[in-house]
Coordinates of C-alpha atoms and ligand atoms in Angstrom, one line a residue:
M1 CA -13.7 -1.9 13.1
F2 CA -13.2 1.6 14.6
Q3 CA -11.7 -0.1 17.7
E4 CA -9.3 -1.8 15.4
L5 CA -8.5 1.5 13.7
A6 CA -7.9 3.2 17.1
R7 CA -5.7 0.3 18.2
I8 CA -3.5 0.6 15.1
L9 CA -3.1 4.4 15.5
R10 CA -2.6 4.5 19.3
P11 CA 1.2 4.0 19.3
F12 CA 1.6 7.1 17.1
R13 CA -0.4 9.5 19.1
R14 CA 2.7 11.4 20.4
G15 CA 4.0 11.9 16.9
F16 CA 0.6 13.2 15.8
A17 CA 0.4 15.5 18.8
F18 CA 3.8 17.0 18.1
Y19 CA 2.7 17.6 14.6
V20 CA -0.5 19.3 15.6
V21 CA 1.3 21.7 17.9
C22 CA 3.8 22.6 15.3
T23 CA 1.0 23.0 12.7
L24 CA -0.8 25.5 14.9
L25 CA 2.4 27.4 15.4
R26 CA 3.0 27.5 11.7
Q27 CA -0.5 28.6 10.9
G28 CA -0.1 31.5 13.4
L29 CA 3.1 32.5 11.7
V30 CA 1.5 32.3 8.2
V31 CA -1.4 34.5 9.2
G32 CA 0.8 36.9 11.2
G33 CA 3.1 37.0 8.2
G34 CA 0.2 38.1 6.0
Y35 CA -0.4 41.0 8.3
G36 CA 3.4 41.8 8.0
F37 CA 2.7 42.1 4.3
V38 CA 0.1 44.8 5.1
L39 CA 2.6 46.7 7.2
L40 CA 5.2 46.4 4.5
I41 CA 2.9 48.0 1.9
R42 CA 2.1 50.8 4.4
T43 CA 5.8 51.3 5.1
Y44 CA 6.4 51.5 1.4
E45 CA 3.7 54.1 1.1
H46 CA 5.7 56.3 3.5
N47 CA 8.7 55.6 1.3
T48 CA 11.4 55.6 4.0
L49 CA 14.3 53.5 2.7
Q50 CA 15.3 52.4 6.2
S51 CA 11.9 51.0 7.0
V52 CA 11.7 49.2 3.7
W53 CA 15.0 47.5 4.5
M54 CA 13.8 46.7 8.0
A55 CA 10.6 45.2 6.7
L56 CA 12.5 43.1 4.1
A57 CA 14.9 41.8 6.8
V58 CA 12.0 40.9 9.0
L59 CA 10.3 39.1 6.1
A60 CA 13.5 37.2 5.3
G61 CA 13.9 36.1 8.9
Y62 CA 10.3 35.1 8.9
K63 CA 10.7 33.0 5.8
V64 CA 13.8 31.3 7.2
L65 CA 11.8 30.5 10.4
L66 CA 8.9 29.1 8.4
D67 CA 11.2 26.9 6.3
G68 CA 13.1 25.7 9.3
L69 CA 9.8 24.8 11.0
D70 CA 8.7 22.9 7.9
Q71 CA 11.9 20.9 7.9
V72 CA 11.6 20.0 11.6
M73 CA 7.9 19.0 11.1
G74 CA 8.7 16.9 8.0
W75 CA 11.6 15.1 9.7
N76 CA 9.6 14.4 12.9
F77 CA 6.6 13.2 11.0
A78 CA 8.7 10.8 8.9
R79 CA 10.6 9.6 11.9
H80 CA 7.7 9.1 14.4
V81 CA 4.7 8.5 12.1
T82 CA 5.2 7.7 8.4
Y83 CA 7.9 5.0 8.5
P84 CA 7.2 3.5 11.9
M85 CA 3.5 3.3 11.0
F86 CA 4.2 1.6 7.7
R87 CA 6.6 -0.8 9.3
Q88 CA 4.3 -1.7 12.1
L89 CA 1.3 -2.1 9.8
S90 CA 3.2 -4.3 7.3
V91 CA 4.7 -6.5 10.0
S92 CA 1.4 -7.0 11.9
V93 CA -0.5 -7.8 8.7
F94 CA 2.3 -10.3 7.7
A95 CA 2.2 -11.9 11.2
R96 CA -1.5 -12.1 11.1
L97 CA -1.6 -13.7 7.7
L98 CA 0.8 -16.4 8.8
K99 CA -1.4 -17.2 11.8
L100 CA -4.7 -17.3 10.0
D101 CA -6.0 -20.8 9.4
Q102 CA -5.7 -22.7 6.2
A103 CA -9.4 -22.4 5.4
W104 CA -9.0 -18.6 5.3
H105 CA -6.1 -18.9 3.0
Q106 CA -7.8 -21.4 0.8
A107 CA -10.9 -19.3 0.6
G108 CA -9.0 -16.5 -1.2
S109 CA -5.4 -17.3 -1.7
S110 CA -5.5 -15.8 -5.2
G111 CA -3.6 -12.7 -6.2
A112 CA -6.9 -10.8 -5.8
R113 CA -6.7 -11.1 -2.1
R114 CA -3.0 -10.2 -2.1
G115 CA -4.0 -7.2 -4.2
E116 CA -6.7 -6.2 -1.7
I117 CA -4.3 -6.4 1.2
A118 CA -1.5 -4.5 -0.5
N119 CA -4.1 -1.8 -1.6
G120 CA -5.6 -1.6 1.9
L121 CA -2.2 -1.3 3.5
S122 CA -0.9 1.5 1.3
K123 CA -4.2 3.4 1.4
F124 CA -4.3 3.1 5.2
A125 CA -0.8 4.5 5.5
Q126 CA -1.4 7.2 2.9
T127 CA -4.7 8.3 4.2
S128 CA -3.8 8.5 7.8
E129 CA -0.7 10.4 7.0
S130 CA -2.4 12.9 4.7
L131 CA -5.2 13.3 7.2
A132 CA -2.7 14.0 10.0
R133 CA -1.0 16.5 7.8
E134 CA -4.2 18.3 6.7
V135 CA -6.8 18.2 9.4
C136 CA -5.1 20.6 11.7
P137 CA -3.8 23.1 9.2
L138 CA -7.2 23.3 7.7
L139 CA -8.9 23.7 11.0
A140 CA -6.4 26.3 12.2
T141 CA -6.7 28.2 8.9
A142 CA -10.5 28.3 9.0
L143 CA -10.6 29.4 12.7
L144 CA -7.8 31.9 12.4
S145 CA -9.3 33.4 9.3
L146 CA -12.7 33.7 10.9
F147 CA -11.2 35.2 14.0
L148 CA -9.3 37.9 12.1
L149 CA -12.2 38.6 9.8
R150 CA -14.6 38.9 12.7
S151 CA -14.7 42.8 12.8
Y152 CA -14.9 43.1 9.0
V153 CA -18.0 41.0 8.4
G154 CA -21.5 41.9 9.3
V155 CA -24.0 40.0 11.5
G156 CA -25.7 38.7 8.4
F157 CA -22.5 36.8 7.5
W158 CA -22.5 35.0 10.8
V159 CA -26.1 34.1 11.1
G160 CA -27.1 33.6 7.4
I161 CA -24.5 33.6 4.7
L162 CA -21.8 31.5 6.3
P163 CA -24.0 28.7 7.8
A164 CA -26.0 28.5 4.6
A165 CA -22.9 28.4 2.4
C166 CA -21.4 25.7 4.6
A167 CA -24.6 23.6 4.7
V168 CA -25.0 23.7 0.9
F169 CA -21.3 23.1 0.3
F170 CA -21.1 20.0 2.6
W171 CA -24.4 18.7 1.4
L172 CA -23.0 18.8 -2.1
S173 CA -19.9 17.0 -0.9
Y174 CA -22.0 14.3 0.8
E175 CA -24.1 13.8 -2.3
E176 CA -21.1 13.7 -4.6
N177 CA -19.5 11.0 -2.5
R178 CA -22.7 9.0 -2.1
R179 CA -23.0 8.9 -5.9
C180 CA -19.4 8.0 -6.4
V181 CA -19.4 5.0 -4.0
P182 CA -20.7 2.4 -6.5
Y183 CA -18.1 3.5 -9.1
R184 CA -15.4 3.3 -6.5
E185 CA -16.4 -0.1 -5.3
A186 CA -16.3 -1.4 -8.9
R187 CA -13.0 0.3 -9.5
Y188 CA -11.4 -1.3 -6.4
Q189 CA -12.7 -4.7 -7.3
R190 CA -11.1 -4.3 -10.7
Y191 CA -7.8 -3.2 -9.1
A192 CA -7.8 -6.4 -7.2
S193 CA -8.5 -8.4 -10.4
D194 CA -5.6 -6.5 -12.1
Y195 CA -3.3 -7.5 -9.3
S196 CA -4.5 -11.1 -9.4
L197 CA -4.3 -11.5 -13.2
S198 CA -0.8 -10.0 -13.5
I199 CA 0.7 -11.9 -10.5
E200 CA -0.8 -15.2 -11.6
C201 CA 0.2 -14.7 -15.2
M202 CA 3.7 -14.1 -14.1
E203 CA 3.7 -17.1 -11.9
M204 CA 2.3 -19.3 -14.7
H205 CA 4.1 -17.5 -17.5
A206 CA 5.6 -20.6 -19.0
D207 CA 2.3 -22.3 -19.3
V208 CA 0.4 -19.3 -20.6
V209 CA 3.0 -19.0 -23.4
R210 CA 3.1 -22.7 -24.0
Y211 CA -0.7 -22.6 -24.8
N212 CA -0.3 -19.4 -26.9
Q213 CA -2.6 -17.5 -24.7
E214 CA -0.6 -14.3 -24.3
Q215 CA -3.0 -12.3 -26.5
R216 CA -6.1 -13.5 -24.7
M217 CA -4.6 -12.7 -21.4
E218 CA -3.6 -9.3 -22.7
A219 CA -7.1 -8.7 -23.9
E220 CA -8.5 -9.7 -20.5
Y221 CA -6.1 -7.4 -18.8
R222 CA -7.1 -4.6 -21.1
R223 CA -10.8 -5.3 -20.4
I224 CA -10.0 -4.9 -16.7
H225 CA -8.4 -1.5 -17.3
E226 CA -11.2 -0.4 -19.6
E227 CA -13.6 -1.1 -16.7
I228 CA -11.4 0.9 -14.3
E229 CA -11.3 3.7 -16.8
R230 CA -15.1 3.6 -17.4
N231 CA -15.8 3.7 -13.7
G232 CA -13.1 6.3 -13.0
L233 CA -14.5 8.6 -15.7
A234 CA -18.1 8.2 -14.5
E235 CA -16.8 9.1 -11.1
A236 CA -14.9 12.1 -12.5
R237 CA -18.1 13.3 -14.3
V238 CA -20.0 13.2 -11.0
Q239 CA -17.2 15.1 -9.3
G240 CA -17.1 17.6 -12.1
W241 CA -20.8 18.6 -11.8
F242 CA -20.7 18.7 -8.0
G243 CA -17.4 20.5 -8.1
L244 CA -19.0 23.2 -10.3
G245 CA -21.9 23.5 -7.8
K246 CA -19.5 23.8 -4.9
G247 CA -17.4 26.4 -6.8
L248 CA -20.5 28.5 -7.3
V249 CA -21.3 28.4 -3.5
I250 CA -17.7 29.6 -2.7
L251 CA -17.9 32.3 -5.4
G252 CA -21.2 33.5 -3.9
L253 CA -19.5 33.7 -0.4
Q254 CA -16.5 35.6 -1.7
V255 CA -18.6 38.0 -3.8
F256 CA -20.7 38.8 -0.8
L257 CA -17.6 39.5 1.3
L258 CA -15.9 41.5 -1.4
G259 CA -19.0 43.6 -1.8
H260 CA -19.1 44.2 1.9
W261 CA -15.5 45.3 2.0
I262 CA -15.7 47.6 -1.0
G263 CA -18.5 49.3 0.9
L264 CA -16.2 49.8 3.9
L265 CA -13.4 51.0 1.5
T266 CA -15.7 53.6 0.0
A267 CA -16.7 54.7 3.5
K268 CA -13.0 55.1 4.2
R269 CA -13.2 52.5 7.1
L270 CA -10.6 50.3 5.3
D271 CA -7.5 51.0 3.3
G272 CA -6.4 49.2 0.1
A273 CA -3.7 47.1 1.9
M274 CA -6.2 45.9 4.4
L275 CA -8.7 45.0 1.7
V276 CA -6.0 42.8 0.0
Y277 CA -5.2 41.2 3.4
L278 CA -8.9 40.5 4.1
F279 CA -9.3 39.0 0.7
M280 CA -6.4 36.8 1.4
L281 CA -8.0 35.7 4.6
S282 CA -11.3 35.0 2.9
D283 CA -9.4 33.0 0.3
Q284 CA -7.9 30.9 3.0
L285 CA -11.2 30.3 4.6
C286 CA -12.7 29.1 1.3
S287 CA -9.7 26.9 0.5
S288 CA -10.1 25.2 3.9
L289 CA -13.7 24.4 2.9
W290 CA -12.3 22.9 -0.3
G291 CA -9.7 21.1 1.8
Y292 CA -12.3 19.4 4.0
A293 CA -14.4 18.4 1.0
G294 CA -11.2 16.9 -0.6
M295 CA -10.4 15.0 2.6
W296 CA -13.9 13.6 2.8
S297 CA -13.7 12.4 -0.7
R298 CA -10.3 10.8 -0.1
I299 CA -11.5 9.0 3.1
S300 CA -14.5 7.7 1.3
E301 CA -12.3 6.5 -1.6
A302 CA -9.8 4.9 0.8
W303 CA -12.6 3.3 2.9
E304 CA -13.2 0.4 0.5
P305 CA -9.6 -1.0 0.6
I306 CA -9.2 0.0 4.2
K307 CA -12.2 -2.0 5.2
V308 CA -10.8 -5.2 3.6
F309 CA -7.5 -4.5 5.3
L310 CA -9.1 -4.0 8.7
R311 CA -11.1 -7.2 8.3
I312 CA -7.9 -9.2 8.3
G313 CA -7.3 -8.0 11.8
T314 CA -10.7 -9.5 12.9
A315 CA -10.8 -12.5 10.5
G316 CA -11.8 -15.9 11.8
A317 CA -9.9 -17.2 14.9
P318 CA -6.7 -18.8 13.7
V319 CA -6.3 -22.5 14.4
A320 CA -3.0 -21.6 16.0
C321 CA -4.7 -19.7 18.8
A322 CA -7.1 -22.4 19.8
A323 CA -4.8 -24.1 22.2
E324 CA -1.7 -22.4 23.4
S325 CA -1.5 -23.8 26.9
E326 CA 1.7 -25.2 28.4
S327 CA 3.5 -28.1 26.8
L328 CA 1.9 -31.6 27.5
A329 CA 3.9 -34.7 28.1
V330 CA 4.6 -36.6 24.8
P331 CA 4.6 -40.4 24.9
A332 CA 7.7 -42.1 23.4
R333 CA 5.5 -43.4 20.6
V334 CA 2.5 -41.7 19.3
G335 CA -0.5 -43.5 17.8
L336 CA -3.2 -41.9 15.5
E337 CA -6.9 -42.4 15.6
L338 CA -9.8 -40.9 13.7
R339 CA -13.2 -41.6 15.3
E340 CA -16.4 -41.0 13.2
V341 CA -14.7 -38.1 11.5
E342 CA -16.7 -35.9 9.2
F343 CA -15.2 -33.2 7.1
R344 CA -16.2 -31.1 4.1
Y345 CA -14.5 -28.3 2.3
R346 CA -17.8 -27.1 0.8
A347 CA -21.2 -27.5 2.5
E348 CA -23.2 -30.4 1.1
E349 CA -20.1 -32.2 -0.2
P350 CA -18.7 -34.4 2.6
V351 CA -15.2 -35.6 1.9
L352 CA -14.9 -37.8 5.0
D353 CA -18.1 -39.3 6.2
G354 CA -17.9 -41.0 9.5
L355 CA -14.3 -42.2 9.0
N356 CA -12.8 -44.6 11.6
L357 CA -9.1 -45.4 11.4
S358 CA -6.7 -46.4 14.1
I359 CA -3.0 -46.6 13.6
K360 CA -1.0 -48.0 16.5
A361 CA 2.0 -46.1 17.8
G362 CA 5.2 -46.8 15.9
T363 CA 3.6 -48.6 13.0
K364 CA 3.9 -47.7 9.3
V365 CA 0.8 -47.6 7.1
A366 CA 0.2 -46.9 3.4
L367 CA -3.0 -45.0 2.6
L368 CA -4.4 -45.9 -0.8
G369 CA -7.4 -44.9 -2.8
R370 CA -8.5 -43.3 -6.1
T371 CA -7.7 -39.7 -6.7
G372 CA -9.9 -37.2 -4.9
C373 CA -11.1 -39.7 -2.3
G374 CA -9.8 -37.7 0.7
K375 CA -6.4 -39.2 1.5
S376 CA -4.6 -35.8 1.8
T377 CA -7.5 -34.5 3.8
V378 CA -6.9 -37.2 6.4
L379 CA -3.3 -36.0 6.8
N380 CA -4.4 -32.4 6.9
L381 CA -6.7 -33.2 9.9
V382 CA -3.8 -34.9 11.8
G383 CA -1.5 -31.9 11.4
R384 CA -4.4 -29.5 12.1
T385 CA -4.2 -27.7 8.8
Y386 CA -8.0 -28.1 9.1
D387 CA -10.2 -29.2 11.9
A388 CA -12.8 -32.0 11.6
H389 CA -16.5 -30.9 11.6
A390 CA -17.6 -33.8 13.6
G391 CA -15.9 -36.7 15.4
M392 CA -12.5 -36.8 16.9
V393 CA -8.9 -36.9 15.6
L394 CA -6.6 -38.2 18.3
V395 CA -2.8 -38.0 18.3
G396 CA -1.1 -39.8 21.1
G397 CA -4.5 -40.6 22.7
R398 CA -5.4 -36.9 22.9
D399 CA -7.8 -34.9 20.8
V400 CA -5.7 -32.7 18.4
R401 CA -7.5 -29.7 19.7
E402 CA -6.1 -30.3 23.2
W403 CA -2.5 -30.2 22.0
P404 CA -0.9 -26.8 22.0
V405 CA -0.7 -26.3 18.2
R406 CA 3.1 -25.5 18.1
Q407 CA 3.8 -28.7 20.1
L408 CA 1.5 -30.8 17.8
R409 CA 3.3 -29.4 14.7
R410 CA 6.6 -30.2 16.2
M411 CA 5.6 -33.8 16.8
V412 CA 4.3 -34.2 13.2
T413 CA 6.3 -33.8 10.0
S414 CA 4.4 -33.9 6.7
L415 CA 5.5 -33.7 3.2
S416 CA 3.3 -33.6 0.1
Q417 CA 3.7 -34.1 -3.6
N418 CA 4.2 -30.4 -4.3
G419 CA 5.6 -29.8 -0.8
G420 CA 8.8 -28.2 0.3
V421 CA 9.4 -24.6 1.1
F422 CA 11.2 -22.8 -1.8
F423 CA 12.0 -19.1 -1.6
S424 CA 13.2 -17.5 -4.8
E425 CA 16.2 -15.9 -3.2
A426 CA 17.3 -18.9 -1.0
T427 CA 20.3 -21.1 -2.0
L428 CA 19.8 -24.9 -2.1
L429 CA 21.8 -25.1 1.1
D430 CA 19.4 -22.8 2.9
T431 CA 16.4 -24.4 1.3
I432 CA 17.3 -27.8 2.6
R433 CA 17.9 -26.5 6.1
F434 CA 14.8 -24.3 6.1
A435 CA 13.2 -26.2 9.0
K436 CA 16.5 -26.5 10.9
P437 CA 18.4 -23.2 10.1
E438 CA 21.2 -24.1 12.5
A439 CA 22.1 -27.4 10.6
S440 CA 25.7 -27.6 9.5
F441 CA 26.8 -28.1 5.9
A442 CA 27.7 -31.7 6.8
E443 CA 24.2 -32.3 8.0
V444 CA 22.7 -30.8 4.9
V445 CA 24.9 -33.0 2.7
R446 CA 23.9 -36.1 4.7
A447 CA 20.2 -35.4 4.2
A448 CA 20.8 -34.6 0.5
R449 CA 22.7 -37.9 0.1
L450 CA 19.8 -39.9 1.7
A451 CA 17.4 -38.1 -0.6
L452 CA 19.6 -39.0 -3.6
I453 CA 20.0 -35.4 -4.7
H454 CA 23.6 -34.6 -3.5
E455 CA 25.3 -35.7 -6.7
E456 CA 23.0 -33.7 -8.8
I457 CA 23.4 -30.6 -6.7
M458 CA 27.2 -31.0 -6.9
A459 CA 27.0 -31.2 -10.7
L460 CA 25.3 -27.7 -10.8
Q461 CA 27.7 -24.9 -11.5
D462 CA 27.1 -23.2 -8.1
G463 CA 26.5 -26.5 -6.2
Y464 CA 24.8 -25.8 -2.9
Q465 CA 24.9 -22.1 -3.6
T466 CA 22.5 -22.4 -6.6
R467 CA 19.2 -20.6 -6.1
A468 CA 16.2 -22.9 -6.3
G469 CA 14.0 -20.1 -7.8
E470 CA 10.4 -19.3 -7.0
H471 CA 8.6 -22.6 -6.1
G472 CA 11.8 -24.4 -7.0
K473 CA 11.3 -23.7 -10.7
N474 CA 15.0 -23.9 -11.5
L475 CA 14.8 -27.6 -10.7
S476 CA 13.2 -30.6 -12.4
G477 CA 10.0 -32.0 -10.8
G478 CA 11.9 -35.0 -9.5
Q479 CA 14.8 -32.8 -8.2
R480 CA 12.3 -30.5 -6.5
Q481 CA 10.8 -33.5 -4.7
R482 CA 14.1 -34.8 -3.6
V483 CA 15.2 -31.4 -2.3
A484 CA 11.9 -31.2 -0.4
L485 CA 12.5 -34.7 1.0
A486 CA 16.0 -33.7 2.1
Q487 CA 14.4 -30.6 3.8
A488 CA 11.9 -32.9 5.6
L489 CA 14.7 -35.4 6.5
L490 CA 16.6 -32.7 8.3
S491 CA 13.5 -31.8 10.4
L492 CA 13.3 -35.4 11.5
D493 CA 16.4 -34.9 13.6
D494 CA 14.2 -33.3 16.2
P495 CA 13.8 -35.9 19.1
E496 CA 10.2 -34.6 19.6
K497 CA 9.3 -35.8 16.1
R498 CA 7.0 -38.8 16.5
V499 CA 4.8 -38.8 13.4
V500 CA 5.7 -38.6 9.8
L501 CA 3.1 -38.1 7.1
L502 CA 4.3 -38.6 3.5
D503 CA 1.8 -37.6 0.8
E504 CA 2.9 -38.9 -2.6
C505 CA 6.3 -37.3 -1.8
T506 CA 8.1 -39.6 -4.4
S507 CA 5.5 -39.5 -7.1
N508 CA 7.8 -37.7 -9.6
L509 CA 10.6 -40.2 -9.3
D510 CA 11.2 -43.2 -11.4
A511 CA 10.4 -46.5 -9.7
E512 CA 14.0 -47.4 -9.0
T513 CA 14.9 -44.0 -7.5
E514 CA 11.7 -44.0 -5.5
R515 CA 12.5 -47.4 -4.1
T516 CA 16.1 -46.4 -3.2
V517 CA 15.0 -43.1 -1.6
L518 CA 12.4 -44.9 0.5
R519 CA 14.9 -47.5 1.6
N520 CA 17.3 -44.7 2.6
L521 CA 14.5 -43.0 4.5
W522 CA 13.2 -46.0 6.4
P523 CA 15.9 -46.4 9.1
L524 CA 15.4 -42.8 10.1
L525 CA 11.7 -43.5 10.7
E526 CA 12.5 -46.3 13.2
G527 CA 10.0 -46.1 16.1
K528 CA 8.0 -43.3 14.5
T529 CA 4.4 -43.6 13.3
V530 CA 4.3 -43.2 9.6
V531 CA 1.5 -42.7 7.1
I532 CA 2.5 -42.8 3.5
I533 CA 0.1 -42.0 0.7
T534 CA 0.9 -43.5 -2.7
H535 CA -0.8 -44.5 -5.9
R536 CA 1.9 -47.1 -6.4
A537 CA 1.4 -49.8 -3.7
A538 CA 4.4 -51.7 -5.2
A539 CA 6.8 -49.0 -4.0
V540 CA 5.9 -49.5 -0.4
E541 CA 5.3 -53.3 -0.5
G542 CA 7.4 -54.8 2.3
L543 CA 8.2 -51.5 3.9
V544 CA 4.8 -50.8 5.5
D545 CA 3.1 -52.8 8.1
A546 CA -0.3 -52.4 6.5
M547 CA -2.2 -50.9 3.7
V548 CA -5.5 -49.0 4.1
A549 CA -7.8 -48.0 1.3
L550 CA -10.2 -45.1 1.4
D551 CA -13.4 -44.7 -0.6
G552 CA -16.5 -42.6 -0.3
G553 CA -15.0 -40.9 2.8
R554 CA -14.5 -44.2 4.7
V555 CA -12.1 -47.0 5.0
V556 CA -12.9 -49.9 2.7
A557 CA -11.6 -53.4 2.3
P558 CA -8.7 -53.0 4.8
R559 CA -5.8 -55.3 4.3
M560 CA -4.5 -56.0 7.8
T561 CA -1.3 -57.4 9.1
P562 CA -2.7 -58.6 12.4
A563 CA 0.6 -59.1 14.1
L564 CA 1.1 -55.4 14.0
G565 CA -2.0 -54.6 15.9
L566 CA -3.5 -52.4 13.2
A567 CA -7.2 -52.0 13.8
L568 CA -9.5 -50.6 11.2
S569 CA -13.2 -50.4 10.9
S570 CA -15.5 -48.9 8.2
Ligands
LIG601 N1 -9.0 -26.7 -0.5 C1 -10.0 -27.3 -1.0 N2 -11.2 -26.7 -1.2 C2 -12.2 -27.4 -1.7 N3 -12.2 -28.7 -2.0 C3 -11.1 -29.4 -1.8 C4 -9.9 -28.7 -1.3 N4 -9.0 -29.7 -1.2 C5 -9.5 -30.8 -1.6 N5 -10.8 -30.6 -2.0 C6 -11.7 -31.7 -2.5 O1 -11.8 -32.7 -1.5 C7 -11.7 -34.0 -2.1 C8 -10.6 -34.8 -1.4 O2 -9.4 -34.1 -1.7 P1 -8.0 -34.8 -1.3 O3 -6.9 -33.8 -1.7 O4 -8.1 -35.2 0.1 O5 -8.0 -36.1 -2.2 P2 -6.8 -37.1 -2.4 O6 -7.4 -38.4 -2.1 O7 -5.6 -36.7 -1.7 O8 -6.6 -37.0 -4.0 P3 -5.3 -37.2 -4.8 O9 -4.9 -38.7 -4.9 O10 -5.7 -36.7 -6.2 O11 -4.2 -36.4 -4.2 C9 -11.6 -33.7 -3.5 O12 -12.8 -33.9 -4.1 C10 -11.1 -32.3 -3.7 O13 -11.7 -31.8 -4.9
LIG602 MG1 -3.7 -36.0 -2.3

């Protein structure tokens, strides 16, 4: 995990280094400026108007220099660290999420996971930025203060008081954080639940309202926040007590130093101005101790979400990485075969149990079976949304794992009942050409006509410029399916496309429209291998070469059309 952290931060090392150098320079100026204040008081004591003016001019110049340096540092940090780091982190997380296999997404595709990721991302950026901004100033402040104080503190301070105060102070900080961890963990889990519930309620707003469940959802949301508050307050209580303890340690340290200096003042080894300056230095030293304790607490707070975020970088090997060799030769027609395939989503619950199915290249098969029997799962294995746990899935005579994943997905088009890619901001025109962004308007219209959706799109006020809305919610269920179908039809233009998997993709259409759509579609599927899943065998009667039924994870009672060479076994 630390390697991952180092890898993420490496590109920004120059930005950090520049900031460190400027910070050291700035701290030198601050401490030097403090001494200038001593000189100013002394000058004022001699009361020469000229020297007062000079001292004021020097101070004004010093202030301008300091402000200028601050601006340069701020600008450079924003330019070389803050924004580039946030951009790079966000883009790499996004790219990683797209690559991770479906099992990972299914395992936690809820808003909670999105919340964890968003939390981790922003905490990572915030924490690394604030650490970069604070570590060096604090270190420089502590070292410079100690250096300048060196002749005005006794040996006892170096060997006894300072190490003891630091030890007690940091032990208290450690203990404070250790006791806060459980409250923080609980709080961050609840933040994720907050995100999850609010996003999901927004997504399903219409149904939540339809069932009159707004108040219950609100109560649940309030409960989450009550828990956040409870844990946050418990944490604040711990911090309060330990903060008090740390404050006493610091007070002891300062009282000791002040006593020592008053002794020197009485012995006339120190003037009043110097005493003020030394007190300022001791104050800086103490505030740097507070600063480190604060940083520690922030790191420990941020560590929970950052851990989740870093885990994405090392999450299970994506399917897409399994085979990225050079393209393989694709036969003109591609057959499908499943040999003794076993698959389960959850351990102990096999969905496919030794399934054997062979579909000859270029044939069209309907896959039937009662709901939940594993039909969609078969298609998921062919397109490598998931990999089989045992047995082999062959496409074009080759194990799917041997095909480079991008090539395999180019060969296979699949469309499911709730399929189709709908982005809330995309127009219907861009939605239909999602898989082929270069398609012309005429091509889009042709696909829409074939999917029997063109007339309805034209009847909309903005026609093809209408926005489909999130998940296509501005459309009826049947319209959504036909837009998705038009989207899939356009992707069929690819000459590499050999296999078409249709999973109840016309289930929301009336029988007549379904039949017409399928008849329109069929000539485009000439020579391709097609598997169509349906609960209405009548819809595909006469269109397919054979019908296959699944039950208990196997093929049962296959109805064969021998002339087509379809071979099934159970
Ligand atoms: N992502 C998943 N995680 C866990 N279990 C799943 C997942 N997807 C499907 N299942 C389970 O696997 C079994 C087969 O699901 P599948 O979607 O293949 O059925 P199906 O035959 O397509 O059903 P339907 O006709 O209802 O679409 C079901 O019992 C289902 O509950
Ligand atoms: Mg299904």
